[in-house]
PDB file of C-alpha atoms in Angstrom:
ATOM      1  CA  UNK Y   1       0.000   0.000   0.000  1.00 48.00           C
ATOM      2  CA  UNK Y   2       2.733   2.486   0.977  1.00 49.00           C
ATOM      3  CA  UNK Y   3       4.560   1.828  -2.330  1.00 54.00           C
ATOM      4  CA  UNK Y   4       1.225   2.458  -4.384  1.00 55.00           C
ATOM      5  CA  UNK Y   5       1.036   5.739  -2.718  1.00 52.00           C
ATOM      6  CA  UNK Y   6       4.395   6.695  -2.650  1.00 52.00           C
ATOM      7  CA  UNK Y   7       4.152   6.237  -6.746  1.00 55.00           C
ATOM      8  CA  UNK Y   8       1.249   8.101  -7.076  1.00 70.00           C
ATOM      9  CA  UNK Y   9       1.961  10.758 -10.328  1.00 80.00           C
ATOM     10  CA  UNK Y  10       2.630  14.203  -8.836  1.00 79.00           C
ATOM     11  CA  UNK Y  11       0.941  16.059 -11.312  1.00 82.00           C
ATOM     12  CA  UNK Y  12      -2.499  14.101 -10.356  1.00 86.00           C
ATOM     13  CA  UNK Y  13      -3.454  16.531  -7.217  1.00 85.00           C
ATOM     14  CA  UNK Y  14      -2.966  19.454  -9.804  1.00 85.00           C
ATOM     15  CA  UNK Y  15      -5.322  17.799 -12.491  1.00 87.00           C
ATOM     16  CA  UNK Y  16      -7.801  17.369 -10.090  1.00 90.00           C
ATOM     17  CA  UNK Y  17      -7.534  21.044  -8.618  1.00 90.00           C
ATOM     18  CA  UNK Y  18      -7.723  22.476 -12.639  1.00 90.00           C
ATOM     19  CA  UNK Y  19     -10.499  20.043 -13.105  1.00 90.00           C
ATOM     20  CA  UNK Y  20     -12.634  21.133 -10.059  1.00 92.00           C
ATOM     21  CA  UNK Y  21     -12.042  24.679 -11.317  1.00 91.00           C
ATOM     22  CA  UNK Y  22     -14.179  24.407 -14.335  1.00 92.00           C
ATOM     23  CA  UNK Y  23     -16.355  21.348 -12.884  1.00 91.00           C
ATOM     24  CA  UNK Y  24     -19.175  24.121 -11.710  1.00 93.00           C
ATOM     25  CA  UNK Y  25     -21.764  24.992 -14.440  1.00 94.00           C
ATOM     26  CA  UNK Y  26     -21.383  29.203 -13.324  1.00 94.00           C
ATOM     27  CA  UNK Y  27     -17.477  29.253 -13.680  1.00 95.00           C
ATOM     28  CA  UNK Y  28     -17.962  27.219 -16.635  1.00 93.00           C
ATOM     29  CA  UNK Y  29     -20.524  29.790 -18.177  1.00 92.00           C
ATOM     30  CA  UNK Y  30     -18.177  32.667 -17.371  1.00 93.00           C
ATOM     31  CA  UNK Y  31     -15.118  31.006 -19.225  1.00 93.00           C
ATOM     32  CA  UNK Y  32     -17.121  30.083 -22.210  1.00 89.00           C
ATOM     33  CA  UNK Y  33     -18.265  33.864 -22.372  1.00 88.00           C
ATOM     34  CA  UNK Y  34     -14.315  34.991 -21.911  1.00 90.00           C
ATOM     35  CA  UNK Y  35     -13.911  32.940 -24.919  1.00 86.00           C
ATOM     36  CA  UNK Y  36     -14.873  36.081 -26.763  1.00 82.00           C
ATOM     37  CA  UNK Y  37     -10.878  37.608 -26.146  1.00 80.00           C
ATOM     38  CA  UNK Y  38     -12.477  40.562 -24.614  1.00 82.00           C
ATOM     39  CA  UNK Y  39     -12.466  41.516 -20.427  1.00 86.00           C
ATOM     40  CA  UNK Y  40     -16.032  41.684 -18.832  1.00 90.00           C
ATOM     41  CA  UNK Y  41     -17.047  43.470 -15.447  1.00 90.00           C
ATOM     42  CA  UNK Y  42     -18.105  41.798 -12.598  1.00 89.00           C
ATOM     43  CA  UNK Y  43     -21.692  42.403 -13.051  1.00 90.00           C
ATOM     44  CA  UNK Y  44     -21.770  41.635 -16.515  1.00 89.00           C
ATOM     45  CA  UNK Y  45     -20.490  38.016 -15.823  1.00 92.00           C
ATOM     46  CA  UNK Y  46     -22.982  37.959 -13.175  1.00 92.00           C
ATOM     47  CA  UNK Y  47     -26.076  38.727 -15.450  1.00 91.00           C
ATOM     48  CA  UNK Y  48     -24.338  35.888 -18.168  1.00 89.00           C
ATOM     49  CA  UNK Y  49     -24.453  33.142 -15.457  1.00 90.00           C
ATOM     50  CA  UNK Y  50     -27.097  34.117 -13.966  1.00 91.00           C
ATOM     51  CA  UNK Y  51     -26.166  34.516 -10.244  1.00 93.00           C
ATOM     52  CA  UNK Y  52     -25.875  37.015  -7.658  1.00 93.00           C
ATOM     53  CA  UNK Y  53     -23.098  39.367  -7.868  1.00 90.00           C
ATOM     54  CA  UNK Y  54     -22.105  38.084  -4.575  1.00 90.00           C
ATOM     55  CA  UNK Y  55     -21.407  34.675  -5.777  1.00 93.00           C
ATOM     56  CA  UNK Y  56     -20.433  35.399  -8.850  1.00 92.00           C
ATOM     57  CA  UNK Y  57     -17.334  37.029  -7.195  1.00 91.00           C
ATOM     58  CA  UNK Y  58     -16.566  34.082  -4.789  1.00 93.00           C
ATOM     59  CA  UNK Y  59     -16.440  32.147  -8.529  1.00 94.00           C
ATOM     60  CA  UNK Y  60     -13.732  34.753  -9.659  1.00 94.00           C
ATOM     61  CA  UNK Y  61     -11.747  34.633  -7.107  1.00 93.00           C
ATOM     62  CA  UNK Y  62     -11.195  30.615  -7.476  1.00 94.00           C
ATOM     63  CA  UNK Y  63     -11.053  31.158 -11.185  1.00 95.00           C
ATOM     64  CA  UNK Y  64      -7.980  33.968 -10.222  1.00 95.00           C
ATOM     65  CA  UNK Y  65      -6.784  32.187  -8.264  1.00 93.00           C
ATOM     66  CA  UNK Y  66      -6.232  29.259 -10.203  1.00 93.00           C
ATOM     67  CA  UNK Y  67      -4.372  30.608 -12.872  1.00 93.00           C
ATOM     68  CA  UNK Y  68      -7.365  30.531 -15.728  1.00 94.00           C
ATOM     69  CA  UNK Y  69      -8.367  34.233 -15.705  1.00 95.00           C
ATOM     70  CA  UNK Y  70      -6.529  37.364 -14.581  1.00 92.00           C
ATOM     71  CA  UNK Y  71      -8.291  40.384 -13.440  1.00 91.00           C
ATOM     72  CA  UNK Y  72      -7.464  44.280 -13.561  1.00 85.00           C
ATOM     73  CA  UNK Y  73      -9.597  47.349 -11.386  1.00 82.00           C
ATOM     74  CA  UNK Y  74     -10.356  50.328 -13.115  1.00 80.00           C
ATOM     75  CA  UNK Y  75     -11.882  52.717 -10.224  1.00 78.00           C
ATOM     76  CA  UNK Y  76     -14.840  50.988  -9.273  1.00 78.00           C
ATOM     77  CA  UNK Y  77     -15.327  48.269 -12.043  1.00 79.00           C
ATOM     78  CA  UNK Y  78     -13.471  44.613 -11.875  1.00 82.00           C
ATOM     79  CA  UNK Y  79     -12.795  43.352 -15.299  1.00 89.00           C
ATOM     80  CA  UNK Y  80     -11.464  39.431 -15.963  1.00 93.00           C
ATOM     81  CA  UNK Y  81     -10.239  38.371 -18.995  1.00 90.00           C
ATOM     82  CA  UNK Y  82      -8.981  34.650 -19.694  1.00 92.00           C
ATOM     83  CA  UNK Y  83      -5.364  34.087 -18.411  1.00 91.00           C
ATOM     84  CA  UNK Y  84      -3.801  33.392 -21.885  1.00 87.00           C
ATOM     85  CA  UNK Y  85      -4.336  31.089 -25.011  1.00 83.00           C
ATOM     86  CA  UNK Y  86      -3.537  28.252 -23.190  1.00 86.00           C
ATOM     87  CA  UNK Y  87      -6.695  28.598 -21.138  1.00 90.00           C
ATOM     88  CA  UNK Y  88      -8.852  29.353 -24.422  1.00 86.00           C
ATOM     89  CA  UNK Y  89      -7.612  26.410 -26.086  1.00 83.00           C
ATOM     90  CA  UNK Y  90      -7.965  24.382 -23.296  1.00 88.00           C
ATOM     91  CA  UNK Y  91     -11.835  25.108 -22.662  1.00 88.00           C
ATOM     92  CA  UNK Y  92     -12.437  25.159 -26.326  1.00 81.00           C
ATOM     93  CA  UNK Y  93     -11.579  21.885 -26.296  1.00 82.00           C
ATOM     94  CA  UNK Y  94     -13.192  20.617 -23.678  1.00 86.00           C
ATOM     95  CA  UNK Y  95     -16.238  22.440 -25.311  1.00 81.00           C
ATOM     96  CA  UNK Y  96     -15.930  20.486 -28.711  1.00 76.00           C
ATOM     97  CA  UNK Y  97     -15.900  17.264 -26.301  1.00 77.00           C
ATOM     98  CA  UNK Y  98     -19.892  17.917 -25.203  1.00 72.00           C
ATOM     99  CA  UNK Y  99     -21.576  19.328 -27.975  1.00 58.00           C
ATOM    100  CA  UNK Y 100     -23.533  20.822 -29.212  1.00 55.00           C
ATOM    101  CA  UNK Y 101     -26.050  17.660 -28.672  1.00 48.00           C
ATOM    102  CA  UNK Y 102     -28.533  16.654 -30.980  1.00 46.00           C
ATOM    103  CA  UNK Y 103     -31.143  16.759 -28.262  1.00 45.00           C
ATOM    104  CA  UNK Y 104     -30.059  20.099 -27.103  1.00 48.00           C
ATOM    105  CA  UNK Y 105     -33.030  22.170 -28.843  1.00 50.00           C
ATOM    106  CA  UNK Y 106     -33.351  26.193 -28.786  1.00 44.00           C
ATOM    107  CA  UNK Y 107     -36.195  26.968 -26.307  1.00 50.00           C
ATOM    108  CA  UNK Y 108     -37.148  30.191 -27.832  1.00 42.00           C
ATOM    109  CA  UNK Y 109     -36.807  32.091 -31.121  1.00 39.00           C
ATOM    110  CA  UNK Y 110     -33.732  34.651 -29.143  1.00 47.00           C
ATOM    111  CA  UNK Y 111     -31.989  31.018 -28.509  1.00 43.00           C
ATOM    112  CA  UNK Y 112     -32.444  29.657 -32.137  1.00 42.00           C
ATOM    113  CA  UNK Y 113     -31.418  33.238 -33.432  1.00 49.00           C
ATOM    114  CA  UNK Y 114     -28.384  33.473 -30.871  1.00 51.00           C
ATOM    115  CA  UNK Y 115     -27.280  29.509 -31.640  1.00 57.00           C
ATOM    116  CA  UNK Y 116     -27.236  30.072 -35.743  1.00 80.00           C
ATOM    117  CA  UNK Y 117     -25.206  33.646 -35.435  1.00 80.00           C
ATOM    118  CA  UNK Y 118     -22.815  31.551 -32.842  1.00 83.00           C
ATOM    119  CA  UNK Y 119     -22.259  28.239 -35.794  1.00 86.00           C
ATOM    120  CA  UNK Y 120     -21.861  31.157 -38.889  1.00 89.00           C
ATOM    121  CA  UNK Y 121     -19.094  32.884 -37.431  1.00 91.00           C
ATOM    122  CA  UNK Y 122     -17.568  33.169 -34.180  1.00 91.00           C
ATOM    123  CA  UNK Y 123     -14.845  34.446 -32.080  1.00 90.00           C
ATOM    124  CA  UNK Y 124     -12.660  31.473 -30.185  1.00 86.00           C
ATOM    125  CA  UNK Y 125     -10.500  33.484 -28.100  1.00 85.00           C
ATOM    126  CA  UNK Y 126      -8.490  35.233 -30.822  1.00 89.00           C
ATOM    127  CA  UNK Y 127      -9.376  33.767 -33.983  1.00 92.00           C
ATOM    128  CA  UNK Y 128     -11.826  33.264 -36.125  1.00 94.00           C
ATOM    129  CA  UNK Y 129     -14.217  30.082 -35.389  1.00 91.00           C
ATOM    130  CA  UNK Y 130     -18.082  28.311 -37.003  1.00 91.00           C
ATOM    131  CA  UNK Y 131     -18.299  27.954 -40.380  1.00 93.00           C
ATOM    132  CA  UNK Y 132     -16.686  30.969 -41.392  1.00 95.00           C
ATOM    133  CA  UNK Y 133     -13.466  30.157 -40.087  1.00 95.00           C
ATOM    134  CA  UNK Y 134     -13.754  26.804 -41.266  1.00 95.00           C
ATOM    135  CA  UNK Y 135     -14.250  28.154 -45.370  1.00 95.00           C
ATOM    136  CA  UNK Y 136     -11.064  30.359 -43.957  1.00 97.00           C
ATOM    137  CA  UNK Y 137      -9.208  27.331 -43.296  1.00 97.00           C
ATOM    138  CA  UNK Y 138     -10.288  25.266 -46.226  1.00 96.00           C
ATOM    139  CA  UNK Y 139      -9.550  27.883 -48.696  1.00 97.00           C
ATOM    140  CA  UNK Y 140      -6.231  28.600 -47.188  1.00 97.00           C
ATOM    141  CA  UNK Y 141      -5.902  24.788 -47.619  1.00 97.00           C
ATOM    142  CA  UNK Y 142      -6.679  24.775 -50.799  1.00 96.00           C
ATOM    143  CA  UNK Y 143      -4.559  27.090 -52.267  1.00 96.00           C
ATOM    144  CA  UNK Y 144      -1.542  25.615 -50.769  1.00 96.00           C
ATOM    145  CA  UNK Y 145      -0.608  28.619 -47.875  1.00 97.00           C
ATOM    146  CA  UNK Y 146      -1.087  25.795 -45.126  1.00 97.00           C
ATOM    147  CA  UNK Y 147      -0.866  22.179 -44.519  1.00 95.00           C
ATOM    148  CA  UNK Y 148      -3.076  20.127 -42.587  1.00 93.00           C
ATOM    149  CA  UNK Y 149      -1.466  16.496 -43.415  1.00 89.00           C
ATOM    150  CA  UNK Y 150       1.130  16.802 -40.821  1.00 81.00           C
ATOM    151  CA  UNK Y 151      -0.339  19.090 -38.072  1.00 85.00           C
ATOM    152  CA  UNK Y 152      -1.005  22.601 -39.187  1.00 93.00           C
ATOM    153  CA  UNK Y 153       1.508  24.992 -40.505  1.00 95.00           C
ATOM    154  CA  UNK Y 154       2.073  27.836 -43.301  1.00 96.00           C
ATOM    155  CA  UNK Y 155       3.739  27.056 -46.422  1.00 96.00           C
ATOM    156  CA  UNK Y 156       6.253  29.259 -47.451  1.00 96.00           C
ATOM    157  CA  UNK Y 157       3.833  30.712 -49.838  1.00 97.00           C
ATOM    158  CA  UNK Y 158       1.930  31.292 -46.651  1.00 97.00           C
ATOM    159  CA  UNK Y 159       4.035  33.178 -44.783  1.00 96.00           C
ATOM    160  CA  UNK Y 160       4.061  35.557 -47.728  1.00 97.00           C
ATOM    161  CA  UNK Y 161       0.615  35.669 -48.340  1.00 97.00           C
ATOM    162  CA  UNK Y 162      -0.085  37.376 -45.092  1.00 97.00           C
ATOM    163  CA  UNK Y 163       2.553  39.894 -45.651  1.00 95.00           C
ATOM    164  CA  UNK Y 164       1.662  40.793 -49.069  1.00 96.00           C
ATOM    165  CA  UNK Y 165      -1.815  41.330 -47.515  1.00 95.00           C
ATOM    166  CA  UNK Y 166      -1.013  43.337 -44.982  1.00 95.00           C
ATOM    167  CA  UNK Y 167      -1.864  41.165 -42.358  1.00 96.00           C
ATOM    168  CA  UNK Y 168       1.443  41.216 -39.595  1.00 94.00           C
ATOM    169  CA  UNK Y 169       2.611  38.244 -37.919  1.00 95.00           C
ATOM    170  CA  UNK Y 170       4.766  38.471 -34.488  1.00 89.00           C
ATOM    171  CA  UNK Y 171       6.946  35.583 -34.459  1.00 86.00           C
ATOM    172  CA  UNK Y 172       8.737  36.625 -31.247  1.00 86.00           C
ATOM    173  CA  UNK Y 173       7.079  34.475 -28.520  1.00 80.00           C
ATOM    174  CA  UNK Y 174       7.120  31.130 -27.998  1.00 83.00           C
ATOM    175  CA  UNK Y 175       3.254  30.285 -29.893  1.00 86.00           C
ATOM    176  CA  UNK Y 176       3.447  28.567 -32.788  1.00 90.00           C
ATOM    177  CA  UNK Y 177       3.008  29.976 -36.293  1.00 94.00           C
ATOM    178  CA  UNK Y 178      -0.125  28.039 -37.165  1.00 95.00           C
ATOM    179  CA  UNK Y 179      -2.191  25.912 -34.484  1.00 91.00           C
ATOM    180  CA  UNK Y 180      -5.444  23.398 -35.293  1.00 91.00           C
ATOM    181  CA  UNK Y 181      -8.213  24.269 -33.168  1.00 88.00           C
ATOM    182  CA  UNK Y 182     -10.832  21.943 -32.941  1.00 85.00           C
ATOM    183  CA  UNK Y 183     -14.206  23.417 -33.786  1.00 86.00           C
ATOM    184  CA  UNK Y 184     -17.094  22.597 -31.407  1.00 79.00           C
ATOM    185  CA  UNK Y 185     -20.326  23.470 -33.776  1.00 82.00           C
ATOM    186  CA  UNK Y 186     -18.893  22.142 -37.110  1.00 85.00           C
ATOM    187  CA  UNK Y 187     -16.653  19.699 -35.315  1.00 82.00           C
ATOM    188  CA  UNK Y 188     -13.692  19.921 -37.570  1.00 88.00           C
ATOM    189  CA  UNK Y 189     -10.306  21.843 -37.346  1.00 90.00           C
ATOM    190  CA  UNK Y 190      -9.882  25.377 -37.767  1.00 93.00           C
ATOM    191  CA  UNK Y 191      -7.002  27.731 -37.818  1.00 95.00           C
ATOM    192  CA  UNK Y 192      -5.777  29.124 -34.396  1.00 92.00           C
ATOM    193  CA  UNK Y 193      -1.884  30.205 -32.984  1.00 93.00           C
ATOM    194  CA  UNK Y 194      -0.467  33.227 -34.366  1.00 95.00           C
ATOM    195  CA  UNK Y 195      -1.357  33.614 -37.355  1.00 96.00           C
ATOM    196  CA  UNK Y 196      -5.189  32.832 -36.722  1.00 96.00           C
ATOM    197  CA  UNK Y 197      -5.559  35.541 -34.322  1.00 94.00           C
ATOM    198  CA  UNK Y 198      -3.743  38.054 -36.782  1.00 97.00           C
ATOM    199  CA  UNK Y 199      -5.963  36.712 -39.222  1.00 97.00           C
ATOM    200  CA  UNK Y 200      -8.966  37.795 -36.959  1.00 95.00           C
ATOM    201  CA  UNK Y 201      -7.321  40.926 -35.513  1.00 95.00           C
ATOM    202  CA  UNK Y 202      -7.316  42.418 -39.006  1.00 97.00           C
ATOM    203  CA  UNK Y 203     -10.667  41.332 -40.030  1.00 96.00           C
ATOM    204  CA  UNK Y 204     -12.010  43.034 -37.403  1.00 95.00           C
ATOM    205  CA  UNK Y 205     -10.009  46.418 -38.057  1.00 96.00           C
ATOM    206  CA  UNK Y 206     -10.583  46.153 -41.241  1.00 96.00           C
ATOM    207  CA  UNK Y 207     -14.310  45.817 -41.099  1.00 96.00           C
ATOM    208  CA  UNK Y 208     -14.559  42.326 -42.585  1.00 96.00           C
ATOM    209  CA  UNK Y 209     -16.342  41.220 -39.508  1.00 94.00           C
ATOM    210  CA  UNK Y 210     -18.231  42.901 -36.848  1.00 94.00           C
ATOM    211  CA  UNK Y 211     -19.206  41.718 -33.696  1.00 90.00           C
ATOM    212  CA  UNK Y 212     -23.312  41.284 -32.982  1.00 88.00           C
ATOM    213  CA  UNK Y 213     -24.922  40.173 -29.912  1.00 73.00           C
ATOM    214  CA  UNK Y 214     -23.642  40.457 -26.449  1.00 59.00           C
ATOM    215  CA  UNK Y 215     -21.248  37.130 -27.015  1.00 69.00           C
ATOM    216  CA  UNK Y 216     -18.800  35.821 -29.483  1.00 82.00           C
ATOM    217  CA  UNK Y 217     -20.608  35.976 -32.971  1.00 89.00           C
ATOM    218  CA  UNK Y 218     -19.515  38.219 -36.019  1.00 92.00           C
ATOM    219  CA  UNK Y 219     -20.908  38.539 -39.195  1.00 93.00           C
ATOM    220  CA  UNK Y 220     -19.288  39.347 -42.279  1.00 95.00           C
ATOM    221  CA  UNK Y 221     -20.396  42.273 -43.935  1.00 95.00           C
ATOM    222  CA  UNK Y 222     -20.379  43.153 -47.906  1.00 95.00           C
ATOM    223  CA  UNK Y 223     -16.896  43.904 -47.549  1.00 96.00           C
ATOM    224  CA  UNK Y 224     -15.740  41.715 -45.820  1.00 96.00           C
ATOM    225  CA  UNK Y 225     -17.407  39.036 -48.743  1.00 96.00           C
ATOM    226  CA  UNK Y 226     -15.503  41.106 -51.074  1.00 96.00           C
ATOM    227  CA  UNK Y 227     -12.123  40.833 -49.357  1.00 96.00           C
ATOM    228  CA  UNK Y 228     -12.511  37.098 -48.661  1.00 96.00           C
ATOM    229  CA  UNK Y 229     -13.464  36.515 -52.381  1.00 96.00           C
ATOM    230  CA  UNK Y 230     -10.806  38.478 -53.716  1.00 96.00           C
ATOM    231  CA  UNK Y 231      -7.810  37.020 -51.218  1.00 96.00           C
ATOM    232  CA  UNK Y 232      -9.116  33.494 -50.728  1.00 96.00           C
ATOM    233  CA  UNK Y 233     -11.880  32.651 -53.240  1.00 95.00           C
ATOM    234  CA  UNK Y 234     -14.419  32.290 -50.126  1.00 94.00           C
ATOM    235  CA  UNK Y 235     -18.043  32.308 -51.988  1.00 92.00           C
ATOM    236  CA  UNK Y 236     -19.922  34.249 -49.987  1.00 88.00           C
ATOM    237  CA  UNK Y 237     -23.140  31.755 -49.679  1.00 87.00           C
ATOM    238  CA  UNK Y 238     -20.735  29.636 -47.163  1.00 83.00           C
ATOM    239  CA  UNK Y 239     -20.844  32.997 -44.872  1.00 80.00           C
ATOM    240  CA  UNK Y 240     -24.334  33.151 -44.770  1.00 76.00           C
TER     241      UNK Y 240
END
């Protein structure tokens, strides 16, 4: 008995302290609305989940504490933002493990609304997610600027695609180039790392995308068809 325990893996107690983290249904509701990139208030998460703004704030404080968000105060406002892109990949995978169901119906029009915006076109984090960033993917694909049949990464051809569109990648950190993310609506991989979130930093400047709703959707507006057309040969019925 004494040797079983003494061999127990040391990295076990901190799985299980992660994993009863985001094993509550409100902490998991407020990291699948950070999921988004941006920093919420308090009271914002707090309407999301739900809950009091009393508990909501116990819920922060684990989540803080924890390593999986960080948190700033500006006067009387707390904001919380996701810790890094290791925490959105890590609960954006977990989220392509449960769904969505097949039983899981809309129970309203708003819900039916809000669930097709979120499968068109999404934020995941920092890049670009739902079918749009899937036809992103595929067309990149396609016209040889990345590879998918060893693990994602841009061609050569790639790497010069996004410069000669104007799209700037920092390749002075330690995240990789190119990254698959798995895709929880369309269940397939999609492009994440750096060059994914430049990818969706500049359709957003650029006015490709906007954000709608109060969560992580984006549509792609008539220029943004244009510009997809033009640089990737994205038909513009896939966006819709």
């Amino acid at each position: 008995m004494l040797d079983r325990m003494a061999s127990k893996d040391p990295q076990a107690p901190h799985l299980a302290r992660l994993a009863s983290l985001i094993a509550d249904e409100t902490r998991a509701a407020c990291l699948l609305a950070l999921l988004d990139g941006r920093a919420w208030t308090a009271g914002e998460l707090a309407r999301h989940a739900g809950v009091a703004a009393s508990t909501l704030s116990e819920h922060l404080g684990k989540l803080v504490a924890g390593g999986l968000l960080t948190e700033e105060r500006q006067g009387r406002h707390r904001y919380v933002r996701l810790a890094d892109a290791r925490v959105a990949q890590l609960v954006e995978d977990l989220a392509a493990q449960v769904g969505p169901r097949a039983d899981q119906r809309p129970r309203n029009l708003r819900e039916s609304s809000a669930g097709s915006a979120m499968a068109r076109g999404r934020t995941c984090y920092d890049h670009l997610a739902g079918r749009l960033g899937i036809a992103v993917t595929d067309a990149l694909t396609s016209r040889g600027l990345l590879r998918q049949d060893t693990g994602f990464a841009l061609t050569d051809a790639g790497v010069r695609w996004f410069g000669t569109t104007g799209i700037s990648l920092d390749r002075s950190g330690r995240r990789p180039l190119a990254r698959a993310c798995l895709d929880w609506t369309e269940r397939r991989p999609h492009l994440a790392g750096v060059s994914g979130a430049a990818l969706c930093r500049h359709a957003l400047e650029a006015g490709w995308c906007v954000r709608i709703g109060s969560e992580r959707a984006v549509k792609v507006t008539s220029s943004g068809e244009r510009a997809l057309w033009e640089l990737l040969g994205v038909e513009a019925r896939v966006l819709r």
